[in-house]
Amino acid sequence: MKKLINDPFDAVEEMVEGFCAAHGDLIRRVGRRSIARLDAPIQGKVGLVIGGGSGHLPLYTGYVGRGAADAAVIGNIFASPPAKPILEATLAANGGAGVVYVYGNYAGDVMNFDRAAGLAAQQGIRVMTVRGTDDVASAPPAEAGKRRGIAGAFLVLKAAAAAAEQRRDLDGVVAIAERANANTRSMGVALSSCTVPANGKPTFTLGEGEMEIGLGIHGEPGMRRGLIEPADLIVEEMVETILGDLDYSGSEVAVLVNGLGATPYEELYIIYRRVSQILAARRIPIRHRFVGEYATSLEMTGASVSLLRLDSELSACLAAPADCPMFKQH
Amino acid sequence: MKKLINDPFDAVEEMVEGFCAAHGDLIRRVGRRSIARLDAPIQGKVGLVIGGGSGHLPLYTGYVGRGAADAAVIGNIFASPPAKPILEATLAANGGAGVVYVYGNYAGDVMNFDRAAGLAAQQGIRVMTVRGTDDVASAPPAEAGKRRGIAGAFLVLKAAAAAAEQRRDLDGVVAIAERANANTRSMGVALSSCTVPANGKPTFTLGEGEMEIGLGIHGEPGMRRGLIEPADLIVEEMVETILGDLDYSGSEVAVLVNGLGATPYEELYIIYRRVSQILAARRIPIRHRFVGEYATSLEMTGASVSLLRLDSELSACLAAPADCPMFKQH
């Protein structure tokens, strides 16, 4: 295990300490595993709480700040945070207009966030939830509600955050977040595994020259394994699967090309090139594009492509400025 | 070789195409291997041209825009760009107030940028050069001029860009860039190699459980090899070497913790934590901090730490806003 860490069981604590030391101008720690933007809670604004397991930076911890979330909850590596820090984050984010939770659709997260929502309700805080379900590889269309959330969660939380900054009410923010999620599809490819520090061994193994299409960000099984193909072919398979799952014709889209950790930015731009060619041939205009590392899986090699079918409101939400530790937009 | 590319010999061309397709709102292509910010040349402003081999994104191609460079030159992977694209970038950046080149101190780059400067002079453009020499591991203090440039080049070009935006004259911009470079020291550690696509094999090999301290960003030899140590010990060795090379006492500093490609952001924050502890114990205040991937080596595993000894002018330059494809600051 080649990692720049100390005791593997201290990794998350030390990461949080370093993160808070680096970004004290934007965020503050509000609990052992929760942070909030400096000016939270903001009276009259819907509070946005995001979170999940660690190991996916910038997701979620990096997206707290103006134009982003009010608070984030930090689980252990690839493990849901318990209800207690979620409740701490909820209290830190609550400005009296209700709180919305945005997180990926994983059983542990669903259980713990729901539990925290119940505890918050006992304190008179109205909480609503939007779960990211963008990974088309994780369940067939008929069971779309069972799908996992991957990098598309960034687009959902970005839209929700902008709606909250506009002082929409709780129902309005939830409507934007739900529409962003309902119109987002993602698909990933992995070329190698990552290693959870406390495990010390790769989460899965892929043979020399082998890739897995549709693999989840914690190593959940994908759609198929095969020999690594040229990037253009891999991108075609991913984008065609996405376009086959949702009708994007007649709409502008936002494109997110996301690196899983070890894949160089140079390769992400090679992927974006092919995505843009495919969409141009389909006459689907690209309105917003994000190329970089937005939701990683530690040092996994691979990438994902997400497409969000835009309407004018969602487009304005994605374009709105943001200033948080790991995402800035003018 | 597990990469998301097509023909390895097309990788740079396809990367440039994808980059320009993604960032056409900020930059334009001005040659086969050169790009410029959309509004360049800016009359009366010193033009800043940066560049070098590919494989280091965001360095240099990602740093073209407002508050950053006017133009960048793009070499093949880990190979200097020839004089022709450097001249193209120079012409695109020239607003009549002279042009400054900022790049890392590598023999190929020195030869080609000097040649381009001569060609530009024949066209009446005054060009001055500042070479990044921040890597303390690459030569002893007595031969500091021979040192290589690594991630500290980001701090140098950021300062130079801000000075040029302030409409300082050519000598003034060069003075800021030289002072930034003279006050920056960096040191890196690698845990694994990267593979240049056209080579198909790792540039070097490190044994299981082995690391190399002071390794260069193209795999140049470092100061020592040894078994991987806890992150805190590695950071102590790097920071103590830097602090032993330049007297930072009595000054504020900027800290740059840079990932080389495959190292998770979580680990970069663990590194930042220890850097901030060491500097606090030495009573060296941290004024600016940058934690992320600023100068990579494809998918190399490892990180570097850079410290810039600030004065008030350099501090203001680093704090100035920037809006380019791969770095944004409010």
Short mmCIF file of C-alpha atoms in Angstrom, two decimals, chain B residues 49-51 59-60 100-107 109-110 113 129-136 138 143-157 177-186 217-218:
data_model
loop_
_atom_site.label_atom_id
_atom_site.label_comp_id
_atom_site.label_asym_id
_atom_site.label_seq_id
_atom_site.Cartn_x
_atom_site.Cartn_y
_atom_site.Cartn_z
CA VAL B 49 4.22 33.31 -22.03
CA ILE B 50 4.58 30.02 -20.20
CA GLY B 51 5.12 26.48 -21.37
CA LEU B 59 0.88 23.26 -15.64
CA TYR B 60 1.24 25.03 -18.06
CA VAL B 100 8.26 37.68 -20.29
CA TYR B 101 8.86 33.94 -20.50
CA VAL B 102 8.36 31.89 -17.34
CA TYR B 103 9.21 28.19 -17.50
CA GLY B 104 11.12 25.50 -15.68
CA ASN B 105 14.90 25.31 -15.88
CA TYR B 106 15.39 22.33 -18.23
CA ALA B 107 18.04 22.27 -20.96
CA ASP B 109 13.29 24.45 -22.69
CA VAL B 110 16.18 26.87 -22.18
CA PHE B 113 12.75 29.50 -25.47
CA THR B 129 13.11 35.27 -19.21
CA VAL B 130 12.63 33.95 -15.70
CA ARG B 131 13.38 30.25 -15.15
CA GLY B 132 11.89 28.30 -12.29
CA THR B 133 14.61 26.77 -10.10
CA ASP B 134 12.69 25.82 -6.98
CA ASP B 135 13.65 22.15 -6.58
CA VAL B 136 16.16 22.08 -3.69
CA SER B 138 18.22 18.97 -7.81
CA GLU B 143 24.73 25.66 -7.66
CA ALA B 144 21.22 26.97 -7.08
CA GLY B 145 21.12 28.35 -10.63
CA LYS B 146 21.30 24.81 -11.98
CA ARG B 147 18.25 23.67 -10.08
CA ARG B 148 15.19 22.35 -11.88
CA GLY B 149 11.81 23.97 -11.72
CA ILE B 150 8.92 21.97 -10.28
CA ALA B 151 5.57 22.98 -8.78
CA GLY B 152 6.92 26.30 -7.49
CA ALA B 153 6.69 27.51 -11.09
CA PHE B 154 2.97 27.95 -10.44
CA LEU B 155 3.70 30.50 -7.71
CA VAL B 156 6.19 32.32 -9.95
CA LEU B 157 3.83 32.58 -12.91
CA ALA B 177 8.91 36.93 -11.11
CA GLU B 178 12.59 36.75 -10.19
CA ARG B 179 11.85 37.63 -6.59
CA ALA B 180 9.09 35.01 -6.47
CA ASN B 181 11.45 32.38 -7.83
CA ALA B 182 14.37 33.42 -5.60
CA ASN B 183 12.15 33.06 -2.54
CA THR B 184 10.54 29.73 -3.47
CA ARG B 185 11.86 26.32 -2.53
CA SER B 186 10.20 22.98 -3.26
CA ILE B 217 8.86 15.53 -12.16
CA HIS B 218 10.15 13.60 -15.16
#
